[in-house]
mmCIF file of N, CA, C and O and ligand atoms in Angstrom:
data_model
loop_
_atom_site.group_PDB
_atom_site.id
_atom_site.type_symbol
_atom_site.label_atom_id
_atom_site.label_comp_id
_atom_site.label_asym_id
_atom_site.label_seq_id
_atom_site.Cartn_x
_atom_site.Cartn_y
_atom_site.Cartn_z
ATOM 1 N N UNK A 1084 66.734 -13.889 17.163
ATOM 2 C CA UNK A 1084 66.005 -12.734 16.630
ATOM 3 C C UNK A 1084 66.027 -12.751 15.104
ATOM 4 O O UNK A 1084 67.080 -12.704 14.489
ATOM 5 N N UNK A 1085 64.851 -12.799 14.544
ATOM 6 C CA UNK A 1085 64.660 -12.879 13.098
ATOM 7 C C UNK A 1085 65.303 -11.683 12.391
ATOM 8 O O UNK A 1085 65.952 -11.837 11.356
ATOM 9 N N UNK A 1086 65.148 -10.499 12.972
ATOM 10 C CA UNK A 1086 65.647 -9.282 12.336
ATOM 11 C C UNK A 1086 67.159 -9.309 12.143
ATOM 12 O O UNK A 1086 67.669 -8.753 11.179
ATOM 13 N N UNK A 1087 67.879 -9.922 13.075
ATOM 14 C CA UNK A 1087 69.336 -9.963 12.955
ATOM 15 C C UNK A 1087 69.765 -10.727 11.707
ATOM 16 O O UNK A 1087 70.638 -10.282 10.964
ATOM 17 N N UNK A 1088 69.138 -11.875 11.447
ATOM 18 C CA UNK A 1088 69.532 -12.633 10.259
ATOM 19 C C UNK A 1088 69.147 -11.871 8.991
ATOM 20 O O UNK A 1088 69.839 -11.937 7.978
ATOM 21 N N UNK A 1089 68.038 -11.137 9.070
ATOM 22 C CA UNK A 1089 67.636 -10.312 7.917
ATOM 23 C C UNK A 1089 68.687 -9.240 7.656
ATOM 24 O O UNK A 1089 69.133 -9.038 6.530
ATOM 25 N N UNK A 1090 69.114 -8.572 8.738
ATOM 26 C CA UNK A 1090 70.113 -7.511 8.627
ATOM 27 C C UNK A 1090 71.440 -8.059 8.101
ATOM 28 O O UNK A 1090 72.070 -7.459 7.229
ATOM 29 N N UNK A 1091 71.841 -9.223 8.608
ATOM 30 C CA UNK A 1091 73.090 -9.834 8.139
ATOM 31 C C UNK A 1091 73.010 -10.106 6.640
ATOM 32 O O UNK A 1091 73.996 -9.915 5.917
ATOM 33 N N UNK A 1092 71.844 -10.542 6.189
ATOM 34 C CA UNK A 1092 71.642 -10.815 4.766
ATOM 35 C C UNK A 1092 71.781 -9.551 3.934
ATOM 36 O O UNK A 1092 72.394 -9.548 2.870
ATOM 37 N N UNK A 1093 71.198 -8.467 4.445
ATOM 38 C CA UNK A 1093 71.261 -7.184 3.743
ATOM 39 C C UNK A 1093 72.708 -6.684 3.670
ATOM 40 O O UNK A 1093 73.163 -6.208 2.626
ATOM 41 N N UNK A 1094 73.428 -6.815 4.761
ATOM 42 C CA UNK A 1094 74.828 -6.375 4.804
ATOM 43 C C UNK A 1094 75.669 -7.171 3.809
ATOM 44 O O UNK A 1094 76.496 -6.622 3.085
ATOM 45 N N UNK A 1095 75.405 -8.468 3.735
ATOM 46 C CA UNK A 1095 76.116 -9.338 2.788
ATOM 47 C C UNK A 1095 75.861 -8.879 1.350
ATOM 48 O O UNK A 1095 76.799 -8.747 0.552
ATOM 49 N N UNK A 1096 74.608 -8.624 1.036
ATOM 50 C CA UNK A 1096 74.241 -8.170 -0.312
ATOM 51 C C UNK A 1096 74.965 -6.860 -0.635
ATOM 52 O O UNK A 1096 75.543 -6.697 -1.709
ATOM 53 N N UNK A 1097 74.922 -5.924 0.323
ATOM 54 C CA UNK A 1097 75.523 -4.604 0.111
ATOM 55 C C UNK A 1097 77.042 -4.709 -0.053
ATOM 56 O O UNK A 1097 77.633 -4.055 -0.919
ATOM 57 N N UNK A 1098 77.682 -5.551 0.770
ATOM 58 C CA UNK A 1098 79.139 -5.698 0.675
ATOM 59 C C UNK A 1098 79.534 -6.372 -0.636
ATOM 60 O O UNK A 1098 80.499 -5.964 -1.278
ATOM 61 N N UNK A 1099 78.786 -7.405 -1.021
ATOM 62 C CA UNK A 1099 79.080 -8.078 -2.286
ATOM 63 C C UNK A 1099 79.005 -7.094 -3.446
ATOM 64 O O UNK A 1099 79.839 -7.084 -4.346
ATOM 65 N N UNK A 1100 77.972 -6.248 -3.380
ATOM 66 C CA UNK A 1100 77.773 -5.268 -4.439
ATOM 67 C C UNK A 1100 78.928 -4.261 -4.456
ATOM 68 O O UNK A 1100 79.473 -3.939 -5.517
ATOM 69 N N UNK A 1101 79.281 -3.761 -3.264
ATOM 70 C CA UNK A 1101 80.344 -2.755 -3.159
ATOM 71 C C UNK A 1101 81.672 -3.317 -3.661
ATOM 72 O O UNK A 1101 82.416 -2.647 -4.386
ATOM 73 N N UNK A 1102 81.961 -4.565 -3.296
ATOM 74 C CA UNK A 1102 83.208 -5.198 -3.729
ATOM 75 C C UNK A 1102 83.217 -5.347 -5.251
ATOM 76 O O UNK A 1102 84.198 -5.002 -5.917
ATOM 77 N N UNK A 1103 82.084 -5.804 -5.790
ATOM 78 C CA UNK A 1103 81.981 -5.977 -7.244
ATOM 79 C C UNK A 1103 82.135 -4.646 -7.965
ATOM 80 O O UNK A 1103 82.631 -4.587 -9.087
ATOM 81 N N UNK A 1104 81.707 -3.561 -7.316
ATOM 82 C CA UNK A 1104 81.777 -2.238 -7.932
ATOM 83 C C UNK A 1104 83.129 -1.567 -7.688
ATOM 84 O O UNK A 1104 83.358 -0.439 -8.125
ATOM 85 N N UNK A 1105 84.019 -2.241 -6.951
ATOM 86 C CA UNK A 1105 85.332 -1.684 -6.676
ATOM 87 C C UNK A 1105 85.307 -0.571 -5.626
ATOM 88 O O UNK A 1105 86.232 0.223 -5.523
ATOM 89 N N UNK A 1106 84.246 -0.519 -4.844
ATOM 90 C CA UNK A 1106 84.114 0.517 -3.808
ATOM 91 C C UNK A 1106 84.709 0.019 -2.497
ATOM 92 O O UNK A 1106 84.967 -1.182 -2.338
ATOM 93 N N UNK A 1107 84.951 0.954 -1.581
ATOM 94 C CA UNK A 1107 85.441 0.484 -0.283
ATOM 95 C C UNK A 1107 84.506 0.782 0.875
ATOM 96 O O UNK A 1107 84.785 0.413 1.994
ATOM 97 N N UNK A 1108 83.418 1.487 0.592
ATOM 98 C CA UNK A 1108 82.424 1.638 1.652
ATOM 99 C C UNK A 1108 81.028 1.795 1.057
ATOM 100 O O UNK A 1108 80.872 2.189 -0.101
ATOM 101 N N UNK A 1109 80.048 1.452 1.880
ATOM 102 C CA UNK A 1109 78.654 1.625 1.492
ATOM 103 C C UNK A 1109 78.133 2.840 2.251
ATOM 104 O O UNK A 1109 78.227 2.906 3.472
ATOM 105 N N UNK A 1110 77.625 3.834 1.494
ATOM 106 C CA UNK A 1110 77.195 5.083 2.136
ATOM 107 C C UNK A 1110 75.717 5.084 2.497
ATOM 108 O O UNK A 1110 75.305 5.687 3.470
ATOM 109 N N UNK A 1111 74.942 4.415 1.658
ATOM 110 C CA UNK A 1111 73.505 4.445 1.901
ATOM 111 C C UNK A 1111 72.859 3.151 1.409
ATOM 112 O O UNK A 1111 73.232 2.607 0.377
ATOM 113 N N UNK A 1112 71.928 2.666 2.183
ATOM 114 C CA UNK A 1112 71.178 1.471 1.816
ATOM 115 C C UNK A 1112 69.703 1.831 1.879
ATOM 116 O O UNK A 1112 69.228 2.351 2.889
ATOM 117 N N UNK A 1113 69.007 1.615 0.766
ATOM 118 C CA UNK A 1113 67.578 1.910 0.746
ATOM 119 C C UNK A 1113 66.811 0.595 0.663
ATOM 120 O O UNK A 1113 67.065 -0.227 -0.215
ATOM 121 N N UNK A 1114 65.902 0.404 1.586
ATOM 122 C CA UNK A 1114 65.184 -0.862 1.683
ATOM 123 C C UNK A 1114 63.685 -0.680 1.463
ATOM 124 O O UNK A 1114 63.115 0.326 1.874
ATOM 125 N N UNK A 1115 63.080 -1.663 0.816
ATOM 126 C CA UNK A 1115 61.618 -1.730 0.725
ATOM 127 C C UNK A 1115 61.164 -2.768 1.738
ATOM 128 O O UNK A 1115 61.559 -3.940 1.658
ATOM 129 N N UNK A 1116 60.345 -2.349 2.680
ATOM 130 C CA UNK A 1116 59.852 -3.302 3.669
ATOM 131 C C UNK A 1116 58.331 -3.227 3.724
ATOM 132 O O UNK A 1116 57.753 -2.185 4.033
ATOM 133 N N UNK A 1117 57.702 -4.327 3.385
ATOM 134 C CA UNK A 1117 56.242 -4.384 3.389
ATOM 135 C C UNK A 1117 55.695 -4.490 4.805
ATOM 136 O O UNK A 1117 56.356 -5.026 5.696
ATOM 137 N N UNK A 1118 54.489 -3.978 4.971
ATOM 138 C CA UNK A 1118 53.886 -4.015 6.306
ATOM 139 C C UNK A 1118 53.501 -5.438 6.725
ATOM 140 O O UNK A 1118 53.184 -5.675 7.876
ATOM 141 N N UNK A 1119 53.518 -6.373 5.778
ATOM 142 C CA UNK A 1119 53.242 -7.777 6.129
ATOM 143 C C UNK A 1119 54.521 -8.618 6.132
ATOM 144 O O UNK A 1119 54.461 -9.838 6.162
ATOM 145 N N UNK A 1120 55.676 -7.972 6.100
ATOM 146 C CA UNK A 1120 56.938 -8.721 6.033
ATOM 147 C C UNK A 1120 57.280 -9.376 7.372
ATOM 148 O O UNK A 1120 58.132 -10.256 7.434
ATOM 149 N N UNK A 1121 56.626 -8.922 8.426
ATOM 150 C CA UNK A 1121 56.901 -9.506 9.736
ATOM 151 C C UNK A 1121 58.093 -8.886 10.434
ATOM 152 O O UNK A 1121 58.530 -9.361 11.479
ATOM 153 N N UNK A 1122 58.622 -7.810 9.848
ATOM 154 C CA UNK A 1122 59.783 -7.150 10.443
ATOM 155 C C UNK A 1122 59.337 -6.142 11.506
ATOM 156 O O UNK A 1122 58.473 -5.305 11.261
ATOM 157 N N UNK A 1123 59.951 -6.233 12.662
ATOM 158 C CA UNK A 1123 59.724 -5.266 13.726
ATOM 159 C C UNK A 1123 60.788 -4.178 13.588
ATOM 160 O O UNK A 1123 61.979 -4.453 13.658
ATOM 161 N N UNK A 1124 60.347 -2.943 13.357
ATOM 162 C CA UNK A 1124 61.284 -1.863 13.026
ATOM 163 C C UNK A 1124 62.266 -1.557 14.168
ATOM 164 O O UNK A 1124 63.425 -1.251 13.911
ATOM 165 N N UNK A 1125 61.799 -1.620 15.403
ATOM 166 C CA UNK A 1125 62.694 -1.347 16.529
ATOM 167 C C UNK A 1125 63.792 -2.404 16.608
ATOM 168 O O UNK A 1125 64.964 -2.081 16.797
ATOM 169 N N UNK A 1126 63.406 -3.666 16.448
ATOM 170 C CA UNK A 1126 64.388 -4.756 16.457
ATOM 171 C C UNK A 1126 65.341 -4.617 15.280
ATOM 172 O O UNK A 1126 66.532 -4.874 15.381
ATOM 173 N N UNK A 1127 64.778 -4.194 14.158
ATOM 174 C CA UNK A 1127 65.558 -4.009 12.939
ATOM 175 C C UNK A 1127 66.627 -2.923 13.155
ATOM 176 O O UNK A 1127 67.787 -3.115 12.809
ATOM 177 N N UNK A 1128 66.220 -1.803 13.748
ATOM 178 C CA UNK A 1128 67.168 -0.710 14.014
ATOM 179 C C UNK A 1128 68.272 -1.161 14.958
ATOM 180 O O UNK A 1128 69.449 -0.859 14.750
ATOM 181 N N UNK A 1129 67.883 -1.886 15.984
ATOM 182 C CA UNK A 1129 68.850 -2.368 16.965
ATOM 183 C C UNK A 1129 69.845 -3.325 16.302
ATOM 184 O O UNK A 1129 71.061 -3.175 16.438
ATOM 185 N N UNK A 1130 69.326 -4.274 15.556
ATOM 186 C CA UNK A 1130 70.168 -5.262 14.875
ATOM 187 C C UNK A 1130 71.097 -4.566 13.881
ATOM 188 O O UNK A 1130 72.264 -4.921 13.734
ATOM 189 N N UNK A 1131 70.560 -3.577 13.202
ATOM 190 C CA UNK A 1131 71.316 -2.827 12.198
ATOM 191 C C UNK A 1131 72.548 -2.167 12.819
ATOM 192 O O UNK A 1131 73.657 -2.286 12.300
ATOM 193 N N UNK A 1132 72.316 -1.459 13.936
ATOM 194 C CA UNK A 1132 73.416 -0.746 14.581
ATOM 195 C C UNK A 1132 74.508 -1.705 15.057
ATOM 196 O O UNK A 1132 75.696 -1.394 14.977
ATOM 197 N N UNK A 1133 74.082 -2.867 15.562
ATOM 198 C CA UNK A 1133 75.049 -3.847 16.048
ATOM 199 C C UNK A 1133 75.812 -4.500 14.893
ATOM 200 O O UNK A 1133 77.034 -4.600 14.916
ATOM 201 N N UNK A 1134 75.047 -4.948 13.899
ATOM 202 C CA UNK A 1134 75.625 -5.794 12.850
ATOM 203 C C UNK A 1134 76.534 -5.052 11.880
ATOM 204 O O UNK A 1134 77.448 -5.636 11.305
ATOM 205 N N UNK A 1135 76.302 -3.745 11.699
ATOM 206 C CA UNK A 1135 77.093 -3.038 10.678
ATOM 207 C C UNK A 1135 78.479 -2.628 11.181
ATOM 208 O O UNK A 1135 79.328 -2.230 10.393
ATOM 209 N N UNK A 1136 78.688 -2.713 12.485
ATOM 210 C CA UNK A 1136 79.988 -2.322 13.055
ATOM 211 C C UNK A 1136 81.127 -3.116 12.422
ATOM 212 O O UNK A 1136 81.075 -4.345 12.365
ATOM 213 N N UNK A 1137 82.143 -2.394 11.972
ATOM 214 C CA UNK A 1137 83.310 -3.059 11.410
ATOM 215 C C UNK A 1137 83.123 -3.588 10.000
ATOM 216 O O UNK A 1137 84.032 -4.184 9.438
ATOM 217 N N UNK A 1138 81.925 -3.380 9.421
ATOM 218 C CA UNK A 1138 81.725 -3.816 8.038
ATOM 219 C C UNK A 1138 81.882 -2.609 7.118
ATOM 220 O O UNK A 1138 82.102 -1.480 7.574
ATOM 221 N N UNK A 1139 81.708 -2.837 5.826
ATOM 222 C CA UNK A 1139 81.780 -1.731 4.867
ATOM 223 C C UNK A 1139 80.604 -0.776 5.054
ATOM 224 O O UNK A 1139 80.582 0.311 4.490
ATOM 225 N N UNK A 1140 79.630 -1.201 5.855
ATOM 226 C CA UNK A 1140 78.453 -0.371 6.091
ATOM 227 C C UNK A 1140 78.548 0.426 7.393
ATOM 228 O O UNK A 1140 77.569 1.023 7.830
ATOM 229 N N UNK A 1141 79.725 0.409 7.989
ATOM 230 C CA UNK A 1141 79.915 1.048 9.298
ATOM 231 C C UNK A 1141 79.334 2.458 9.383
ATOM 232 O O UNK A 1141 78.682 2.811 10.357
ATOM 233 N N UNK A 1142 79.565 3.274 8.330
ATOM 234 C CA UNK A 1142 79.105 4.663 8.367
ATOM 235 C C UNK A 1142 77.902 4.898 7.455
ATOM 236 O O UNK A 1142 77.611 6.038 7.089
ATOM 237 N N UNK A 1143 77.243 3.844 7.081
ATOM 238 C CA UNK A 1143 76.154 3.996 6.126
ATOM 239 C C UNK A 1143 74.870 4.482 6.794
ATOM 240 O O UNK A 1143 74.676 4.350 7.995
ATOM 241 N N UNK A 1144 74.025 5.046 5.947
ATOM 242 C CA UNK A 1144 72.711 5.496 6.384
ATOM 243 C C UNK A 1144 71.686 4.507 5.830
ATOM 244 O O UNK A 1144 71.804 4.073 4.685
ATOM 245 N N UNK A 1145 70.713 4.186 6.646
ATOM 246 C CA UNK A 1145 69.675 3.248 6.221
ATOM 247 C C UNK A 1145 68.390 4.025 5.966
ATOM 248 O O UNK A 1145 67.943 4.785 6.818
ATOM 249 N N UNK A 1146 67.828 3.839 4.763
ATOM 250 C CA UNK A 1146 66.533 4.460 4.444
ATOM 251 C C UNK A 1146 65.527 3.340 4.255
ATOM 252 O O UNK A 1146 65.819 2.347 3.586
ATOM 253 N N UNK A 1147 64.355 3.524 4.808
ATOM 254 C CA UNK A 1147 63.345 2.474 4.683
ATOM 255 C C UNK A 1147 62.096 3.025 4.014
ATOM 256 O O UNK A 1147 61.544 4.041 4.438
ATOM 257 N N UNK A 1148 61.685 2.338 2.945
ATOM 258 C CA UNK A 1148 60.390 2.636 2.330
ATOM 259 C C UNK A 1148 59.401 1.617 2.859
ATOM 260 O O UNK A 1148 59.544 0.425 2.611
ATOM 261 N N UNK A 1149 58.438 2.084 3.583
ATOM 262 C CA UNK A 1149 57.428 1.175 4.101
ATOM 263 C C UNK A 1149 56.363 0.964 3.029
ATOM 264 O O UNK A 1149 55.776 1.925 2.533
ATOM 265 N N UNK A 1150 56.178 -0.297 2.640
ATOM 266 C CA UNK A 1150 55.212 -0.614 1.583
ATOM 267 C C UNK A 1150 53.911 -1.103 2.231
ATOM 268 O O UNK A 1150 53.884 -2.154 2.874
ATOM 269 N N UNK A 1151 52.861 -0.317 2.064
ATOM 270 C CA UNK A 1151 51.572 -0.701 2.646
ATOM 271 C C UNK A 1151 51.015 -1.915 1.910
ATOM 272 O O UNK A 1151 50.949 -1.919 0.681
ATOM 273 N N UNK A 1152 50.635 -2.915 2.679
ATOM 274 C CA UNK A 1152 50.123 -4.144 2.070
ATOM 275 C C UNK A 1152 48.778 -3.898 1.398
ATOM 276 O O UNK A 1152 47.930 -3.185 1.928
ATOM 277 N N UNK A 1153 48.621 -4.505 0.213
ATOM 278 C CA UNK A 1153 47.362 -4.400 -0.516
ATOM 279 C C UNK A 1153 46.931 -5.786 -0.959
ATOM 280 O O UNK A 1153 47.756 -6.653 -1.243
ATOM 281 N N UNK A 1154 45.639 -5.964 -1.045
ATOM 282 C CA UNK A 1154 45.102 -7.240 -1.496
ATOM 283 C C UNK A 1154 44.001 -7.007 -2.513
ATOM 284 O O UNK A 1154 43.450 -5.910 -2.614
ATOM 285 N N UNK A 1155 43.722 -8.090 -3.270
ATOM 286 C CA UNK A 1155 42.627 -8.034 -4.232
ATOM 287 C C UNK A 1155 41.656 -9.149 -3.892
ATOM 288 O O UNK A 1155 42.068 -10.294 -3.649
ATOM 289 N N UNK A 1156 40.398 -8.807 -3.858
ATOM 290 C CA UNK A 1156 39.367 -9.798 -3.539
ATOM 291 C C UNK A 1156 39.167 -10.730 -4.734
ATOM 292 O O UNK A 1156 39.021 -10.279 -5.862
ATOM 293 N N UNK A 1157 39.172 -12.037 -4.474
ATOM 294 C CA UNK A 1157 39.006 -13.002 -5.561
ATOM 295 C C UNK A 1157 37.547 -13.116 -5.978
ATOM 296 O O UNK A 1157 37.213 -13.700 -6.997
ATOM 297 N N UNK A 1158 36.675 -12.551 -5.178
ATOM 298 C CA UNK A 1158 35.244 -12.646 -5.447
ATOM 299 C C UNK A 1158 34.737 -11.456 -6.260
ATOM 300 O O UNK A 1158 34.127 -11.613 -7.302
ATOM 301 N N UNK A 1159 35.039 -10.229 -5.758
ATOM 302 C CA UNK A 1159 34.490 -9.040 -6.432
ATOM 303 C C UNK A 1159 35.568 -8.179 -7.077
ATOM 304 O O UNK A 1159 35.265 -7.129 -7.637
ATOM 305 N N UNK A 1160 36.848 -8.596 -6.991
ATOM 306 C CA UNK A 1160 37.963 -7.885 -7.624
ATOM 307 C C UNK A 1160 38.300 -6.522 -7.017
ATOM 308 O O UNK A 1160 39.059 -5.761 -7.610
ATOM 309 N N UNK A 1161 37.732 -6.200 -5.881
ATOM 310 C CA UNK A 1161 38.083 -4.937 -5.228
ATOM 311 C C UNK A 1161 39.521 -5.001 -4.735
ATOM 312 O O UNK A 1161 39.987 -6.060 -4.314
ATOM 313 N N UNK A 1162 40.220 -3.862 -4.797
ATOM 314 C CA UNK A 1162 41.568 -3.784 -4.242
ATOM 315 C C UNK A 1162 41.521 -2.892 -3.007
ATOM 316 O O UNK A 1162 40.872 -1.841 -3.024
ATOM 317 N N UNK A 1163 42.208 -3.320 -1.960
ATOM 318 C CA UNK A 1163 42.123 -2.576 -0.699
ATOM 319 C C UNK A 1163 43.372 -2.817 0.131
ATOM 320 O O UNK A 1163 44.040 -3.842 -0.023
ATOM 321 N N UNK A 1164 43.706 -1.859 1.026
ATOM 322 C CA UNK A 1164 44.845 -2.060 1.922
ATOM 323 C C UNK A 1164 44.484 -3.030 3.041
ATOM 324 O O UNK A 1164 43.311 -3.039 3.477
ATOM 325 N N UNK A 1165 45.423 -3.825 3.464
ATOM 326 C CA UNK A 1165 45.156 -4.762 4.560
ATOM 327 C C UNK A 1165 46.227 -4.641 5.642
ATOM 328 O O UNK A 1165 47.341 -4.215 5.375
ATOM 329 N N UNK A 1166 45.822 -5.045 6.823
ATOM 330 C CA UNK A 1166 46.759 -5.031 7.942
ATOM 331 C C UNK A 1166 47.190 -6.449 8.301
ATOM 332 O O UNK A 1166 48.273 -6.665 8.830
ATOM 333 N N UNK A 1167 46.324 -7.418 8.011
ATOM 334 C CA UNK A 1167 46.620 -8.815 8.335
ATOM 335 C C UNK A 1167 46.326 -9.700 7.137
ATOM 336 O O UNK A 1167 45.517 -9.351 6.275
ATOM 337 N N UNK A 1168 46.953 -10.877 7.149
ATOM 338 C CA UNK A 1168 46.756 -11.832 6.062
ATOM 339 C C UNK A 1168 45.300 -12.253 5.916
ATOM 340 O O UNK A 1168 44.849 -12.597 4.847
ATOM 341 N N UNK A 1169 44.584 -12.237 7.026
ATOM 342 C CA UNK A 1169 43.243 -12.823 6.995
ATOM 343 C C UNK A 1169 42.138 -11.785 7.016
ATOM 344 O O UNK A 1169 41.005 -12.081 7.327
ATOM 345 N N UNK A 1170 42.502 -10.535 6.665
ATOM 346 C CA UNK A 1170 41.472 -9.506 6.581
ATOM 347 C C UNK A 1170 40.453 -9.885 5.505
ATOM 348 O O UNK A 1170 40.798 -10.493 4.490
ATOM 349 N N UNK A 1171 39.204 -9.476 5.758
ATOM 350 C CA UNK A 1171 38.155 -9.738 4.778
ATOM 351 C C UNK A 1171 38.051 -8.562 3.814
ATOM 352 O O UNK A 1171 38.476 -7.456 4.125
ATOM 353 N N UNK A 1172 37.467 -8.826 2.648
ATOM 354 C CA UNK A 1172 37.216 -7.773 1.667
ATOM 355 C C UNK A 1172 36.229 -6.780 2.275
ATOM 356 O O UNK A 1172 35.158 -7.167 2.731
ATOM 357 N N UNK A 1173 36.568 -5.465 2.252
ATOM 358 C CA UNK A 1173 35.656 -4.477 2.859
ATOM 359 C C UNK A 1173 34.400 -4.251 2.016
ATOM 360 O O UNK A 1173 33.423 -3.708 2.494
ATOM 361 N N UNK A 1174 34.431 -4.701 0.772
ATOM 362 C CA UNK A 1174 33.293 -4.488 -0.125
ATOM 363 C C UNK A 1174 32.261 -5.604 0.028
ATOM 364 O O UNK A 1174 31.075 -5.351 0.249
ATOM 365 N N UNK A 1175 32.716 -6.858 -0.041
ATOM 366 C CA UNK A 1175 31.751 -7.962 -0.022
ATOM 367 C C UNK A 1175 31.923 -8.888 1.186
ATOM 368 O O UNK A 1175 31.130 -9.799 1.384
ATOM 369 N N UNK A 1176 32.968 -8.653 2.000
ATOM 370 C CA UNK A 1176 33.122 -9.477 3.205
ATOM 371 C C UNK A 1176 33.771 -10.823 2.964
ATOM 372 O O UNK A 1176 33.935 -11.627 3.888
ATOM 373 N N UNK A 1177 34.173 -11.080 1.730
ATOM 374 C CA UNK A 1177 34.796 -12.353 1.374
ATOM 375 C C UNK A 1177 36.213 -12.448 1.961
ATOM 376 O O UNK A 1177 36.918 -11.451 2.044
ATOM 377 N N UNK A 1178 36.604 -13.645 2.357
ATOM 378 C CA UNK A 1178 37.953 -13.824 2.908
ATOM 379 C C UNK A 1178 38.945 -14.372 1.887
ATOM 380 O O UNK A 1178 40.116 -14.525 2.174
ATOM 381 N N UNK A 1179 38.458 -14.692 0.706
ATOM 382 C CA UNK A 1179 39.365 -15.198 -0.331
ATOM 383 C C UNK A 1179 40.025 -14.018 -1.019
ATOM 384 O O UNK A 1179 39.493 -13.447 -1.967
ATOM 385 N N UNK A 1180 41.175 -13.636 -0.481
ATOM 386 C CA UNK A 1180 41.861 -12.491 -1.045
ATOM 387 C C UNK A 1180 43.271 -12.871 -1.479
ATOM 388 O O UNK A 1180 43.853 -13.828 -0.980
ATOM 389 N N UNK A 1181 43.763 -12.121 -2.431
ATOM 390 C CA UNK A 1181 45.093 -12.359 -2.968
ATOM 391 C C UNK A 1181 45.981 -11.176 -2.571
ATOM 392 O O UNK A 1181 45.662 -10.039 -2.878
ATOM 393 N N UNK A 1182 47.081 -11.455 -1.864
ATOM 394 C CA UNK A 1182 47.971 -10.379 -1.445
ATOM 395 C C UNK A 1182 48.746 -9.876 -2.668
ATOM 396 O O UNK A 1182 49.447 -10.641 -3.318
ATOM 397 N N UNK A 1183 48.590 -8.601 -2.994
ATOM 398 C CA UNK A 1183 49.279 -8.028 -4.158
ATOM 399 C C UNK A 1183 50.674 -7.547 -3.769
ATOM 400 O O UNK A 1183 51.650 -7.749 -4.474
ATOM 401 N N UNK A 1184 50.768 -6.844 -2.650
ATOM 402 C CA UNK A 1184 52.066 -6.378 -2.196
ATOM 403 C C UNK A 1184 52.030 -6.194 -0.682
ATOM 404 O O UNK A 1184 50.971 -6.223 -0.074
ATOM 405 N N UNK A 1185 53.221 -6.007 -0.102
ATOM 406 C CA UNK A 1185 53.279 -5.813 1.352
ATOM 407 C C UNK A 1185 54.129 -6.868 2.032
ATOM 408 O O UNK A 1185 54.414 -6.770 3.210
ATOM 409 N N UNK A 1186 54.538 -7.901 1.282
ATOM 410 C CA UNK A 1186 55.382 -8.950 1.862
ATOM 411 C C UNK A 1186 56.859 -8.739 1.533
ATOM 412 O O UNK A 1186 57.714 -9.478 1.977
ATOM 413 N N UNK A 1187 57.146 -7.695 0.747
ATOM 414 C CA UNK A 1187 58.515 -7.516 0.278
ATOM 415 C C UNK A 1187 59.491 -7.112 1.375
ATOM 416 O O UNK A 1187 59.143 -6.463 2.346
ATOM 417 N N UNK A 1188 60.681 -7.549 1.164
ATOM 418 C CA UNK A 1188 61.782 -7.186 2.056
ATOM 419 C C UNK A 1188 63.001 -7.248 1.163
ATOM 420 O O UNK A 1188 63.556 -8.310 0.909
ATOM 421 N N UNK A 1189 63.377 -6.104 0.613
ATOM 422 C CA UNK A 1189 64.467 -6.140 -0.354
ATOM 423 C C UNK A 1189 65.275 -4.859 -0.361
ATOM 424 O O UNK A 1189 64.818 -3.814 0.095
ATOM 425 N N UNK A 1190 66.464 -4.971 -0.894
ATOM 426 C CA UNK A 1190 67.327 -3.812 -1.060
ATOM 427 C C UNK A 1190 66.931 -3.128 -2.361
ATOM 428 O O UNK A 1190 67.004 -3.709 -3.429
ATOM 429 N N UNK A 1191 66.460 -1.906 -2.247
ATOM 430 C CA UNK A 1191 66.031 -1.168 -3.444
ATOM 431 C C UNK A 1191 67.230 -0.512 -4.130
ATOM 432 O O UNK A 1191 67.350 -0.562 -5.342
ATOM 433 N N UNK A 1192 68.098 0.145 -3.334
ATOM 434 C CA UNK A 1192 69.255 0.783 -3.947
ATOM 435 C C UNK A 1192 70.408 0.900 -2.943
ATOM 436 O O UNK A 1192 70.193 0.838 -1.740
ATOM 437 N N UNK A 1193 71.577 1.044 -3.496
ATOM 438 C CA UNK A 1193 72.790 1.170 -2.684
ATOM 439 C C UNK A 1193 73.629 2.317 -3.224
ATOM 440 O O UNK A 1193 73.706 2.521 -4.436
ATOM 441 N N UNK A 1194 74.202 3.071 -2.312
ATOM 442 C CA UNK A 1194 75.178 4.088 -2.710
ATOM 443 C C UNK A 1194 76.515 3.671 -2.141
ATOM 444 O O UNK A 1194 76.636 3.472 -0.919
ATOM 445 N N UNK A 1195 77.510 3.528 -3.019
ATOM 446 C CA UNK A 1195 78.828 3.106 -2.550
ATOM 447 C C UNK A 1195 79.882 4.116 -2.963
ATOM 448 O O UNK A 1195 79.658 4.937 -3.854
ATOM 449 N N UNK A 1196 81.007 4.073 -2.293
ATOM 450 C CA UNK A 1196 82.101 4.958 -2.706
ATOM 451 C C UNK A 1196 83.427 4.268 -2.420
ATOM 452 O O UNK A 1196 83.483 3.278 -1.697
HETATM 453 ZN ZN1 ZN B 893 35.116 -8.600 -2.310
#
């Protein structure tokens, strides 16, 4: 399951940060997850609950900012939200588009104590 390795990575980042900050627990983790990141939220929640047990994140709260994917048309420069990588420009129908955002999967902020 892809989500489990993602979650393990996030936990590692959070623990490294907490240790460096001299904290002993992570209270809150805020994540930016793009709609094109390929993350399944249900799998993510399940993996999260399993993986955080016994770590510094045991009692932490997870907040997720869902980032709507946006693209820019290389032909007419229109910017528009997309659901798939291969969506066409709604203005001119061109398929040559540049993904501006929506692929992110990162830790935005951490609260430790
Ligand atoms: Zn266009």
